[in-house]
PDB file of C-alpha atoms in Angstrom:
ATOM      1  CA  MET A   1      25.517  23.000   9.631  1.00  0.00           C
ATOM      2  CA  ARG A   2      26.957  21.801   6.336  1.00  0.00           C
ATOM      3  CA  ASN A   3      27.494  18.369   7.908  1.00  0.00           C
ATOM      4  CA  GLU A   4      23.878  18.268   9.119  1.00  0.00           C
ATOM      5  CA  THR A   5      22.617  19.322   5.701  1.00  0.00           C
ATOM      6  CA  ARG A   6      24.521  16.447   4.130  1.00  0.00           C
ATOM      7  CA  GLY A   7      23.060  14.067   6.698  1.00  0.00           C
ATOM      8  CA  THR A   8      19.568  15.339   5.908  1.00  0.00           C
ATOM      9  CA  VAL A   9      20.086  14.659   2.207  1.00  0.00           C
ATOM     10  CA  GLU A  10      21.501  11.189   2.916  1.00  0.00           C
ATOM     11  CA  LEU A  11      18.664  10.134   5.205  1.00  0.00           C
ATOM     12  CA  THR A  12      15.974  11.594   2.946  1.00  0.00           C
ATOM     13  CA  LEU A  13      17.398   9.664   0.001  1.00  0.00           C
ATOM     14  CA  ALA A  14      17.531   6.491   2.120  1.00  0.00           C
ATOM     15  CA  MET A  15      13.885   6.904   3.100  1.00  0.00           C
ATOM     16  CA  VAL A  16      12.847   7.571  -0.499  1.00  0.00           C
ATOM     17  CA  LEU A  17      14.586   4.343  -1.507  1.00  0.00           C
ATOM     18  CA  SER A  18      12.819   2.526   1.321  1.00  0.00           C
ATOM     19  CA  GLY A  19       9.490   3.820   0.044  1.00  0.00           C
ATOM     20  CA  THR A  20      10.086   2.086  -3.297  1.00  0.00           C
ATOM     21  CA  LEU A  21      10.840  -1.280  -1.697  1.00  0.00           C
ATOM     22  CA  GLY A  22       7.295  -2.579  -2.093  1.00  0.00           C
ATOM     23  CA  VAL A  23       7.398  -2.169  -5.870  1.00  0.00           C
ATOM     24  CA  PHE A  24      10.630  -4.167  -6.076  1.00  0.00           C
ATOM     25  CA  VAL A  25       9.056  -6.943  -3.994  1.00  0.00           C
ATOM     26  CA  VAL A  26       5.868  -7.136  -6.060  1.00  0.00           C
ATOM     27  CA  GLU A  27       7.554  -6.770  -9.453  1.00  0.00           C
ATOM     28  CA  SER A  28      10.074  -9.537  -8.724  1.00  0.00           C
ATOM     29  CA  GLY A  29       7.254 -12.054  -9.011  1.00  0.00           C
ATOM     30  CA  ALA A  30       8.810 -14.245  -6.321  1.00  0.00           C
ATOM     31  CA  SER A  31       7.201 -15.420  -3.096  1.00  0.00           C
ATOM     32  CA  PRO A  32       8.066 -13.538   0.116  1.00  0.00           C
ATOM     33  CA  PHE A  33      10.390 -16.308   1.326  1.00  0.00           C
ATOM     34  CA  GLU A  34      12.345 -16.306  -1.932  1.00  0.00           C
ATOM     35  CA  VAL A  35      12.441 -12.506  -2.039  1.00  0.00           C
ATOM     36  CA  VAL A  36      13.920 -12.353   1.452  1.00  0.00           C
ATOM     37  CA  PHE A  37      16.434 -15.134   0.745  1.00  0.00           C
ATOM     38  CA  PHE A  38      17.856 -13.319  -2.270  1.00  0.00           C
ATOM     39  CA  ARG A  39      17.661  -9.962  -0.531  1.00  0.00           C
ATOM     40  CA  CYS A  40      19.890 -11.496   2.142  1.00  0.00           C
ATOM     41  CA  LEU A  41      22.226 -12.998  -0.465  1.00  0.00           C
ATOM     42  CA  PHE A  42      22.742  -9.868  -2.555  1.00  0.00           C
ATOM     43  CA  GLY A  43      22.608  -7.646   0.519  1.00  0.00           C
ATOM     44  CA  ALA A  44      25.391  -9.663   2.147  1.00  0.00           C
ATOM     45  CA  LEU A  45      27.542  -9.236  -0.962  1.00  0.00           C
ATOM     46  CA  ALA A  46      26.948  -5.475  -0.939  1.00  0.00           C
ATOM     47  CA  LEU A  47      27.490  -4.939   2.790  1.00  0.00           C
ATOM     48  CA  GLY A  48      30.427  -7.338   2.871  1.00  0.00           C
ATOM     49  CA  ALA A  49      32.187  -5.595  -0.028  1.00  0.00           C
ATOM     50  CA  TYR A  50      31.601  -2.156   1.490  1.00  0.00           C
ATOM     51  CA  SER A  51      32.832  -3.241   4.913  1.00  0.00           C
ATOM     52  CA  LEU A  52      35.920  -4.844   3.374  1.00  0.00           C
ATOM     53  CA  VAL A  53      36.827  -1.737   1.364  1.00  0.00           C
ATOM     54  CA  ARG A  54      36.320   0.487   4.408  1.00  0.00           C
ATOM     55  CA  GLY A  55      38.409  -1.785   6.621  1.00  0.00           C
ATOM     56  CA  PHE A  56      35.582  -2.460   9.081  1.00  0.00           C
ATOM     57  CA  PHE A  57      36.634  -6.071   9.661  1.00  0.00           C
ATOM     58  CA  THR A  58      39.819  -4.900  11.365  1.00  0.00           C
ATOM     59  CA  GLY A  59      39.091  -4.490  15.060  1.00  0.00           C
ATOM     60  CA  HIS A  60      35.469  -5.454  14.453  1.00  0.00           C
ATOM     61  CA  GLY A  61      34.586  -5.457  18.169  1.00  0.00           C
ATOM     62  CA  PHE A  62      32.569  -8.676  18.135  1.00  0.00           C
ATOM     63  CA  THR A  63      32.606 -11.034  21.104  1.00  0.00           C
ATOM     64  CA  ALA A  64      30.790 -14.371  21.270  1.00  0.00           C
ATOM     65  CA  ARG A  65      27.938 -12.712  23.178  1.00  0.00           C
ATOM     66  CA  LYS A  66      27.648  -9.788  20.759  1.00  0.00           C
ATOM     67  CA  LEU A  67      27.758 -12.122  17.770  1.00  0.00           C
ATOM     68  CA  GLY A  68      25.003 -14.255  19.291  1.00  0.00           C
ATOM     69  CA  MET A  69      22.850 -11.199  19.936  1.00  0.00           C
ATOM     70  CA  ALA A  70      23.387  -9.987  16.389  1.00  0.00           C
ATOM     71  CA  ALA A  71      22.385 -13.412  15.069  1.00  0.00           C
ATOM     72  CA  LEU A  72      19.238 -13.455  17.235  1.00  0.00           C
ATOM     73  CA  GLY A  73      18.366 -10.003  15.972  1.00  0.00           C
ATOM     74  CA  GLY A  74      18.893 -11.364  12.474  1.00  0.00           C
ATOM     75  CA  VAL A  75      16.315 -14.104  13.031  1.00  0.00           C
ATOM     76  CA  PHE A  76      13.757 -11.483  14.013  1.00  0.00           C
ATOM     77  CA  ILE A  77      14.610  -9.035  11.221  1.00  0.00           C
ATOM     78  CA  VAL A  78      14.547 -11.679   8.484  1.00  0.00           C
ATOM     79  CA  PHE A  79      11.108 -13.006   9.435  1.00  0.00           C
ATOM     80  CA  ASN A  80       9.988  -9.392   9.862  1.00  0.00           C
ATOM     81  CA  TRP A  81      10.712  -8.940   6.158  1.00  0.00           C
ATOM     82  CA  VAL A  82       8.827 -12.131   5.279  1.00  0.00           C
ATOM     83  CA  PHE A  83       5.693 -11.003   7.123  1.00  0.00           C
ATOM     84  CA  LEU A  84       5.895  -7.466   5.722  1.00  0.00           C
ATOM     85  CA  PHE A  85       6.155  -8.772   2.161  1.00  0.00           C
ATOM     86  CA  GLU A  86       3.256 -11.153   2.836  1.00  0.00           C
ATOM     87  CA  ALA A  87       1.287  -8.103   3.970  1.00  0.00           C
ATOM     88  CA  TYR A  88       2.001  -6.362   0.652  1.00  0.00           C
ATOM     89  CA  GLU A  89       0.458  -9.280  -1.208  1.00  0.00           C
ATOM     90  CA  ALA A  90      -2.513  -9.749   1.102  1.00  0.00           C
ATOM     91  CA  SER A  91      -3.573  -6.091   1.221  1.00  0.00           C
ATOM     92  CA  SER A  92      -1.574  -3.260  -0.353  1.00  0.00           C
ATOM     93  CA  ILE A  93       1.783  -1.554   0.056  1.00  0.00           C
ATOM     94  CA  SER A  94       0.095   1.548   1.493  1.00  0.00           C
ATOM     95  CA  LEU A  95      -1.963  -0.222   4.142  1.00  0.00           C
ATOM     96  CA  ALA A  96       0.862  -2.573   5.145  1.00  0.00           C
ATOM     97  CA  THR A  97       3.371   0.271   5.462  1.00  0.00           C
ATOM     98  CA  VAL A  98       1.143   2.419   7.665  1.00  0.00           C
ATOM     99  CA  VAL A  99       0.274  -0.487   9.975  1.00  0.00           C
ATOM    100  CA  TYR A 100       3.962  -1.460  10.060  1.00  0.00           C
ATOM    101  CA  HIS A 101       4.714   1.923  11.638  1.00  0.00           C
ATOM    102  CA  THR A 102       3.176   0.804  14.913  1.00  0.00           C
ATOM    103  CA  GLN A 103       6.609  -0.675  15.767  1.00  0.00           C
ATOM    104  CA  PRO A 104       7.579   1.913  18.425  1.00  0.00           C
ATOM    105  CA  PHE A 105       4.613   0.914  20.559  1.00  0.00           C
ATOM    106  CA  PHE A 106       5.626  -2.729  20.577  1.00  0.00           C
ATOM    107  CA  LEU A 107       9.122  -1.635  21.560  1.00  0.00           C
ATOM    108  CA  VAL A 108       7.640   0.247  24.525  1.00  0.00           C
ATOM    109  CA  LEU A 109       5.652  -2.842  25.535  1.00  0.00           C
ATOM    110  CA  LEU A 110       8.733  -5.065  25.228  1.00  0.00           C
ATOM    111  CA  GLY A 111      10.606  -2.733  27.537  1.00  0.00           C
ATOM    112  CA  ALA A 112       7.793  -2.982  30.054  1.00  0.00           C
ATOM    113  CA  VAL A 113       7.729  -6.783  29.880  1.00  0.00           C
ATOM    114  CA  PHE A 114      11.437  -7.634  29.806  1.00  0.00           C
ATOM    115  CA  THR A 115      13.079  -4.761  31.682  1.00  0.00           C
ATOM    116  CA  ARG A 116      10.088  -3.826  33.854  1.00  0.00           C
ATOM    117  CA  GLU A 117      10.313  -0.330  32.485  1.00  0.00           C
ATOM    118  CA  ARG A 118       7.344   1.715  33.633  1.00  0.00           C
ATOM    119  CA  ILE A 119       5.183   3.120  30.851  1.00  0.00           C
ATOM    120  CA  PRO A 120       4.423   6.786  31.626  1.00  0.00           C
ATOM    121  CA  GLY A 121       0.834   7.968  31.355  1.00  0.00           C
ATOM    122  CA  GLY A 122       1.740  10.121  28.367  1.00  0.00           C
ATOM    123  CA  LYS A 123       2.977   7.114  26.396  1.00  0.00           C
ATOM    124  CA  LEU A 124      -0.120   5.131  27.306  1.00  0.00           C
ATOM    125  CA  ALA A 125      -2.241   7.974  25.948  1.00  0.00           C
ATOM    126  CA  TRP A 126      -0.314   7.952  22.671  1.00  0.00           C
ATOM    127  CA  LEU A 127      -0.701   4.164  22.495  1.00  0.00           C
ATOM    128  CA  VAL A 128      -4.457   4.679  22.635  1.00  0.00           C
ATOM    129  CA  VAL A 129      -4.245   7.345  19.919  1.00  0.00           C
ATOM    130  CA  ALA A 130      -2.228   4.978  17.726  1.00  0.00           C
ATOM    131  CA  PHE A 131      -4.767   2.194  18.291  1.00  0.00           C
ATOM    132  CA  VAL A 132      -7.596   4.494  17.213  1.00  0.00           C
ATOM    133  CA  GLY A 133      -5.555   5.425  14.139  1.00  0.00           C
ATOM    134  CA  LEU A 134      -4.959   1.751  13.402  1.00  0.00           C
ATOM    135  CA  VAL A 135      -8.688   1.004  13.575  1.00  0.00           C
ATOM    136  CA  LEU A 136      -9.419   3.876  11.172  1.00  0.00           C
ATOM    137  CA  VAL A 137      -6.603   2.955   8.767  1.00  0.00           C
ATOM    138  CA  SER A 138      -7.651  -0.681   8.633  1.00  0.00           C
ATOM    139  CA  GLY A 139     -11.015   0.228   7.161  1.00  0.00           C
ATOM    140  CA  VAL A 140     -11.903  -3.439   7.484  1.00  0.00           C
ATOM    141  CA  ARG A 141     -15.511  -4.331   6.831  1.00  0.00           C
ATOM    142  CA  PRO A 142     -17.199  -7.623   7.750  1.00  0.00           C
ATOM    143  CA  GLY A 143     -16.047 -10.289   5.316  1.00  0.00           C
ATOM    144  CA  ASP A 144     -12.983  -8.328   4.189  1.00  0.00           C
ATOM    145  CA  THR A 145     -10.614 -11.158   5.055  1.00  0.00           C
ATOM    146  CA  ALA A 146      -7.864 -10.040   2.669  1.00  0.00           C
ATOM    147  CA  SER A 147      -7.335  -6.684   4.368  1.00  0.00           C
ATOM    148  CA  LEU A 148      -7.610  -8.285   7.787  1.00  0.00           C
ATOM    149  CA  LYS A 149      -4.978 -10.845   6.808  1.00  0.00           C
ATOM    150  CA  GLY A 150      -2.691  -8.106   5.492  1.00  0.00           C
ATOM    151  CA  ILE A 151      -3.053  -6.110   8.703  1.00  0.00           C
ATOM    152  CA  GLY A 152      -2.243  -9.222  10.723  1.00  0.00           C
ATOM    153  CA  PHE A 153       0.928  -9.828   8.710  1.00  0.00           C
ATOM    154  CA  ALA A 154       1.979  -6.174   9.048  1.00  0.00           C
ATOM    155  CA  LEU A 155       1.442  -6.249  12.813  1.00  0.00           C
ATOM    156  CA  ALA A 156       3.470  -9.469  13.059  1.00  0.00           C
ATOM    157  CA  ALA A 157       6.242  -7.759  11.084  1.00  0.00           C
ATOM    158  CA  ALA A 158       6.098  -4.774  13.450  1.00  0.00           C
ATOM    159  CA  VAL A 159       6.427  -7.031  16.500  1.00  0.00           C
ATOM    160  CA  LEU A 160       9.409  -8.862  15.002  1.00  0.00           C
ATOM    161  CA  TYR A 161      11.086  -5.578  14.073  1.00  0.00           C
ATOM    162  CA  ALA A 162      10.614  -4.336  17.630  1.00  0.00           C
ATOM    163  CA  LEU A 163      12.143  -7.572  18.954  1.00  0.00           C
ATOM    164  CA  SER A 164      15.143  -7.134  16.653  1.00  0.00           C
ATOM    165  CA  THR A 165      15.615  -3.532  17.768  1.00  0.00           C
ATOM    166  CA  PHE A 166      15.203  -4.518  21.434  1.00  0.00           C
ATOM    167  CA  VAL A 167      17.978  -7.117  21.116  1.00  0.00           C
ATOM    168  CA  THR A 168      20.449  -5.406  18.814  1.00  0.00           C
ATOM    169  CA  LYS A 169      20.372  -1.938  20.338  1.00  0.00           C
ATOM    170  CA  ARG A 170      22.163  -3.516  23.295  1.00  0.00           C
ATOM    171  CA  ILE A 171      25.182  -4.344  21.135  1.00  0.00           C
ATOM    172  CA  THR A 172      27.865  -1.703  21.624  1.00  0.00           C
ATOM    173  CA  GLY A 173      31.292  -1.170  20.114  1.00  0.00           C
ATOM    174  CA  VAL A 174      30.448  -2.800  16.764  1.00  0.00           C
ATOM    175  CA  ARG A 175      29.823  -0.927  13.526  1.00  0.00           C
ATOM    176  CA  PRO A 176      26.176  -1.163  12.408  1.00  0.00           C
ATOM    177  CA  HIS A 177      27.245  -2.322   8.939  1.00  0.00           C
ATOM    178  CA  LEU A 178      28.788  -5.433  10.471  1.00  0.00           C
ATOM    179  CA  ILE A 179      25.724  -6.150  12.624  1.00  0.00           C
ATOM    180  CA  ALA A 180      23.505  -5.829   9.549  1.00  0.00           C
ATOM    181  CA  LEU A 181      25.908  -8.115   7.660  1.00  0.00           C
ATOM    182  CA  VAL A 182      25.583 -10.783  10.359  1.00  0.00           C
ATOM    183  CA  GLN A 183      21.816 -10.474  10.175  1.00  0.00           C
ATOM    184  CA  VAL A 184      21.573 -11.080   6.438  1.00  0.00           C
ATOM    185  CA  LEU A 185      24.127 -13.889   6.628  1.00  0.00           C
ATOM    186  CA  VAL A 186      21.942 -15.566   9.256  1.00  0.00           C
ATOM    187  CA  GLY A 187      18.954 -15.152   6.959  1.00  0.00           C
ATOM    188  CA  MET A 188      20.305 -17.347   4.170  1.00  0.00           C
ATOM    189  CA  PRO A 189      20.536 -20.712   5.993  1.00  0.00           C
ATOM    190  CA  LEU A 190      17.423 -19.786   7.953  1.00  0.00           C
ATOM    191  CA  LEU A 191      15.311 -19.379   4.811  1.00  0.00           C
ATOM    192  CA  LEU A 192      16.977 -22.060   2.714  1.00  0.00           C
ATOM    193  CA  PRO A 193      14.394 -24.749   3.591  1.00  0.00           C
ATOM    194  CA  PHE A 194      11.569 -22.424   2.499  1.00  0.00           C
ATOM    195  CA  THR A 195      13.143 -21.310  -0.790  1.00  0.00           C
ATOM    196  CA  ASP A 196      11.964 -22.902  -4.027  1.00  0.00           C
ATOM    197  CA  PHE A 197      14.866 -22.448  -6.445  1.00  0.00           C
ATOM    198  CA  GLY A 198      12.895 -24.104  -9.224  1.00  0.00           C
ATOM    199  CA  ALA A 199      10.230 -21.400  -8.945  1.00  0.00           C
ATOM    200  CA  VAL A 200      12.711 -18.521  -9.153  1.00  0.00           C
ATOM    201  CA  ALA A 201      14.701 -20.036 -12.023  1.00  0.00           C
ATOM    202  CA  GLY A 202      12.189 -18.754 -14.549  1.00  0.00           C
ATOM    203  CA  LEU A 203      11.708 -15.266 -13.135  1.00  0.00           C
ATOM    204  CA  GLY A 204      13.442 -13.607 -16.077  1.00  0.00           C
ATOM    205  CA  ALA A 205      13.339  -9.828 -15.535  1.00  0.00           C
ATOM    206  CA  GLY A 206      12.295 -10.505 -11.944  1.00  0.00           C
ATOM    207  CA  TRP A 207      15.947 -11.182 -11.137  1.00  0.00           C
ATOM    208  CA  ALA A 208      16.785  -7.522 -11.710  1.00  0.00           C
ATOM    209  CA  TRP A 209      14.285  -6.566  -9.018  1.00  0.00           C
ATOM    210  CA  LEU A 210      15.735  -9.142  -6.603  1.00  0.00           C
ATOM    211  CA  VAL A 211      19.270  -7.888  -7.191  1.00  0.00           C
ATOM    212  CA  GLY A 212      18.018  -4.351  -6.652  1.00  0.00           C
ATOM    213  CA  LEU A 213      16.524  -5.325  -3.283  1.00  0.00           C
ATOM    214  CA  GLY A 214      19.934  -6.537  -2.152  1.00  0.00           C
ATOM    215  CA  LEU A 215      22.223  -3.930  -3.669  1.00  0.00           C
ATOM    216  CA  ILE A 216      19.963  -0.865  -3.370  1.00  0.00           C
ATOM    217  CA  HIS A 217      17.596  -1.521  -0.466  1.00  0.00           C
ATOM    218  CA  THR A 218      20.032  -3.441   1.735  1.00  0.00           C
ATOM    219  CA  GLY A 219      23.421  -2.165   0.640  1.00  0.00           C
ATOM    220  CA  LEU A 220      23.153   1.441  -0.534  1.00  0.00           C
ATOM    221  CA  MET A 221      20.172   2.331   1.662  1.00  0.00           C
ATOM    222  CA  TYR A 222      21.814   1.141   4.884  1.00  0.00           C
ATOM    223  CA  VAL A 223      25.105   2.855   4.052  1.00  0.00           C
ATOM    224  CA  LEU A 224      23.236   6.129   3.515  1.00  0.00           C
ATOM    225  CA  MET A 225      21.310   5.725   6.775  1.00  0.00           C
ATOM    226  CA  TYR A 226      24.354   4.969   8.895  1.00  0.00           C
ATOM    227  CA  ALA A 227      26.236   7.902   7.392  1.00  0.00           C
ATOM    228  CA  ALA A 228      23.291  10.186   8.166  1.00  0.00           C
ATOM    229  CA  TYR A 229      22.874   9.050  11.775  1.00  0.00           C
ATOM    230  CA  ALA A 230      26.342  10.320  12.658  1.00  0.00           C
ATOM    231  CA  LYS A 231      25.411  13.804  11.463  1.00  0.00           C
ATOM    232  CA  LEU A 232      21.834  14.301  12.659  1.00  0.00           C
ATOM    233  CA  PRO A 233      20.085  14.868  16.000  1.00  0.00           C
ATOM    234  CA  THR A 234      17.439  12.355  17.072  1.00  0.00           C
ATOM    235  CA  ALA A 235      14.527  14.722  16.462  1.00  0.00           C
ATOM    236  CA  LYS A 236      15.420  15.275  12.816  1.00  0.00           C
ATOM    237  CA  ILE A 237      15.974  11.540  12.259  1.00  0.00           C
ATOM    238  CA  ALA A 238      12.540  10.771  13.698  1.00  0.00           C
ATOM    239  CA  VAL A 239      10.826  13.358  11.504  1.00  0.00           C
ATOM    240  CA  LEU A 240      12.641  12.392   8.301  1.00  0.00           C
ATOM    241  CA  ALA A 241      11.731   8.742   8.913  1.00  0.00           C
ATOM    242  CA  PHE A 242       8.174   9.502   7.836  1.00  0.00           C
ATOM    243  CA  THR A 243       9.391  10.209   4.312  1.00  0.00           C
ATOM    244  CA  TYR A 244       9.284   6.415   3.980  1.00  0.00           C
ATOM    245  CA  PRO A 245       5.521   5.826   4.391  1.00  0.00           C
ATOM    246  CA  ALA A 246       4.710   8.995   2.426  1.00  0.00           C
ATOM    247  CA  VAL A 247       6.748   7.791  -0.553  1.00  0.00           C
ATOM    248  CA  ALA A 248       5.427   4.229  -0.215  1.00  0.00           C
ATOM    249  CA  MET A 249       1.825   5.442  -0.352  1.00  0.00           C
ATOM    250  CA  GLY A 250       2.572   7.718  -3.294  1.00  0.00           C
ATOM    251  CA  VAL A 251       4.334   4.973  -5.234  1.00  0.00           C
ATOM    252  CA  ASP A 252       1.571   2.475  -4.493  1.00  0.00           C
ATOM    253  CA  TRP A 253      -0.988   4.919  -5.910  1.00  0.00           C
ATOM    254  CA  ALA A 254       1.138   5.870  -8.950  1.00  0.00           C
ATOM    255  CA  VAL A 255       2.129   2.320  -9.934  1.00  0.00           C
ATOM    256  CA  TYR A 256      -0.798   0.159  -8.827  1.00  0.00           C
ATOM    257  CA  GLY A 257      -3.634   2.650  -8.365  1.00  0.00           C
ATOM    258  CA  HIS A 258      -4.004   1.693  -4.701  1.00  0.00           C
ATOM    259  CA  HIS A 259      -5.036   4.416  -2.304  1.00  0.00           C
ATOM    260  CA  ILE A 260      -6.619   4.570   1.100  1.00  0.00           C
ATOM    261  CA  GLY A 261     -10.102   5.965   1.588  1.00  0.00           C
ATOM    262  CA  LEU A 262     -11.132   9.123   3.404  1.00  0.00           C
ATOM    263  CA  VAL A 263     -11.842   7.412   6.725  1.00  0.00           C
ATOM    264  CA  GLN A 264      -8.581   5.469   6.492  1.00  0.00           C
ATOM    265  CA  ALA A 265      -6.725   8.697   5.732  1.00  0.00           C
ATOM    266  CA  LEU A 266      -7.934  10.127   9.035  1.00  0.00           C
ATOM    267  CA  GLY A 267      -6.040   7.386  10.857  1.00  0.00           C
ATOM    268  CA  VAL A 268      -2.675   8.027   9.171  1.00  0.00           C
ATOM    269  CA  PRO A 269      -1.807  11.287  11.009  1.00  0.00           C
ATOM    270  CA  LEU A 270      -2.862   9.696  14.308  1.00  0.00           C
ATOM    271  CA  ILE A 271      -0.374   6.842  13.872  1.00  0.00           C
ATOM    272  CA  VAL A 272       2.336   9.178  12.559  1.00  0.00           C
ATOM    273  CA  LEU A 273       1.912  11.693  15.384  1.00  0.00           C
ATOM    274  CA  ALA A 274       1.705   9.049  18.114  1.00  0.00           C
ATOM    275  CA  SER A 275       4.740   7.223  16.736  1.00  0.00           C
ATOM    276  CA  LEU A 276       6.731  10.436  16.552  1.00  0.00           C
ATOM    277  CA  LYS A 277       5.787  11.450  20.102  1.00  0.00           C
ATOM    278  CA  VAL A 278       6.715   8.054  21.560  1.00  0.00           C
ATOM    279  CA  THR A 279      10.010   7.939  19.652  1.00  0.00           C
ATOM    280  CA  LEU A 280      11.050  11.437  20.701  1.00  0.00           C
ATOM    281  CA  ALA A 281       9.954  10.855  24.301  1.00  0.00           C
ATOM    282  CA  GLY A 282      12.091   7.716  24.441  1.00  0.00           C
ATOM    283  CA  SER A 283      15.135   9.418  22.961  1.00  0.00           C
ATOM    284  CA  ALA A 284      14.777  12.400  25.300  1.00  0.00           C
ATOM    285  CA  ARG A 285      14.568  10.106  28.311  1.00  0.00           C
ATOM    286  CA  THR A 286      17.749   8.267  27.333  1.00  0.00           C
ATOM    287  CA  ARG A 287      19.409  11.468  26.123  1.00  0.00           C
ATOM    288  CA  GLY A 288      20.139  10.163  22.677  1.00  0.00           C
ATOM    289  CA  GLY A 289      20.478   6.466  23.441  1.00  0.00           C
ATOM    290  CA  ALA A 290      21.015   3.581  21.049  1.00  0.00           C
ATOM    291  CA  PRO A 291      17.846   3.738  18.946  1.00  0.00           C
ATOM    292  CA  ALA A 292      18.861   6.942  17.189  1.00  0.00           C
ATOM    293  CA  ARG A 293      21.967   8.619  18.421  1.00  0.00           C
ATOM    294  CA  ARG A 294      24.880  10.428  16.899  1.00  0.00           C
ATOM    295  CA  THR A 295      27.104   7.526  16.131  1.00  0.00           C
ATOM    296  CA  GLY A 296      30.448   9.058  15.302  1.00  0.00           C
ATOM    297  CA  GLY A 297      32.612   6.072  14.447  1.00  0.00           C
ATOM    298  CA  ARG A 298      31.035   2.961  15.904  1.00  0.00           C
ATOM    299  CA  ALA A 299      27.427   2.452  16.861  1.00  0.00           C
ATOM    300  CA  GLY A 300      25.472  -0.023  18.908  1.00  0.00           C
ATOM    301  CA  GLU A 301      22.723  -0.220  16.353  1.00  0.00           C
ATOM    302  CA  ALA A 302      21.662  -2.873  13.951  1.00  0.00           C
ATOM    303  CA  ALA A 303      19.690  -2.876  10.754  1.00  0.00           C
ATOM    304  CA  SER A 304      17.946   0.387  11.485  1.00  0.00           C
ATOM    305  CA  PRO A 305      17.221   2.479  14.573  1.00  0.00           C
ATOM    306  CA  ALA A 306      13.813   2.520  16.156  1.00  0.00           C
ATOM    307  CA  ALA A 307      13.412   6.112  15.065  1.00  0.00           C
ATOM    308  CA  THR A 308      13.860   5.129  11.438  1.00  0.00           C
ATOM    309  CA  ARG A 309      11.723   2.179  10.525  1.00  0.00           C
ATOM    310  CA  VAL A 310      12.491   0.679   7.176  1.00  0.00           C
ATOM    311  CA  GLY A 311      11.316  -2.384   5.345  1.00  0.00           C
TER     312      GLY A 311
END
């Protein structure tokens, strides 16, 4: 029980940190492409140093196939960040974060398309509930192109995150820290053509926020999550994951005065409940499979399990 309590504290702290990510992105003053490039750079330094100190590079478990899958997952996860950060700018952190939590449903659809996995009637019902919640949360009125654009970016981010999870959860025998390290390393050359170094040169205090995104939200946060996964059952991981959107919405209101309206608020519990039901149903069916299992030493998971969606 003491071990599980520690895991609960670790994952809660990780989700609280994740909820503050939007503020770091906005306050940096950089464009989404530049934010993600430097998140990858400083995140790689943090994850690389941690992995080196812990001796994870010895017997790393990578094969050419596993490395290729990790790199492909990295392509998806990096552009997932770009679209999510674009969504912050186009709408608000609160709206983007809630819409972003439709990821589990895209993962279900990907399974149906690529592995011909049958979608049970119960999951289809929850997909409908989530769609209703999404319509309510959007609160889009005719002519409200900004919110519509933000929702589109957030949905694109959710699809890309689901693709990354779909690919990387099939990697076994490799520590998740190393898979995440490969992903951020892939992100740097991938985003290099889109990064304007002249624009970021004059950021001033914005650099502190960019460094924080790498060291705190990609280094420390992932280390806390992976440590927690080894100690917690799937159900608790899935429930604690919703600390993230709760904190994000609270921070967005406290810092920027953004809040969702009454009708939008009615959609939040629908998305949260449907997401939780689909996640738990999937984990029960696989009896604690890759998306959120007790990991022990090694794990076949990448940047973050499907049960714990982070920015």
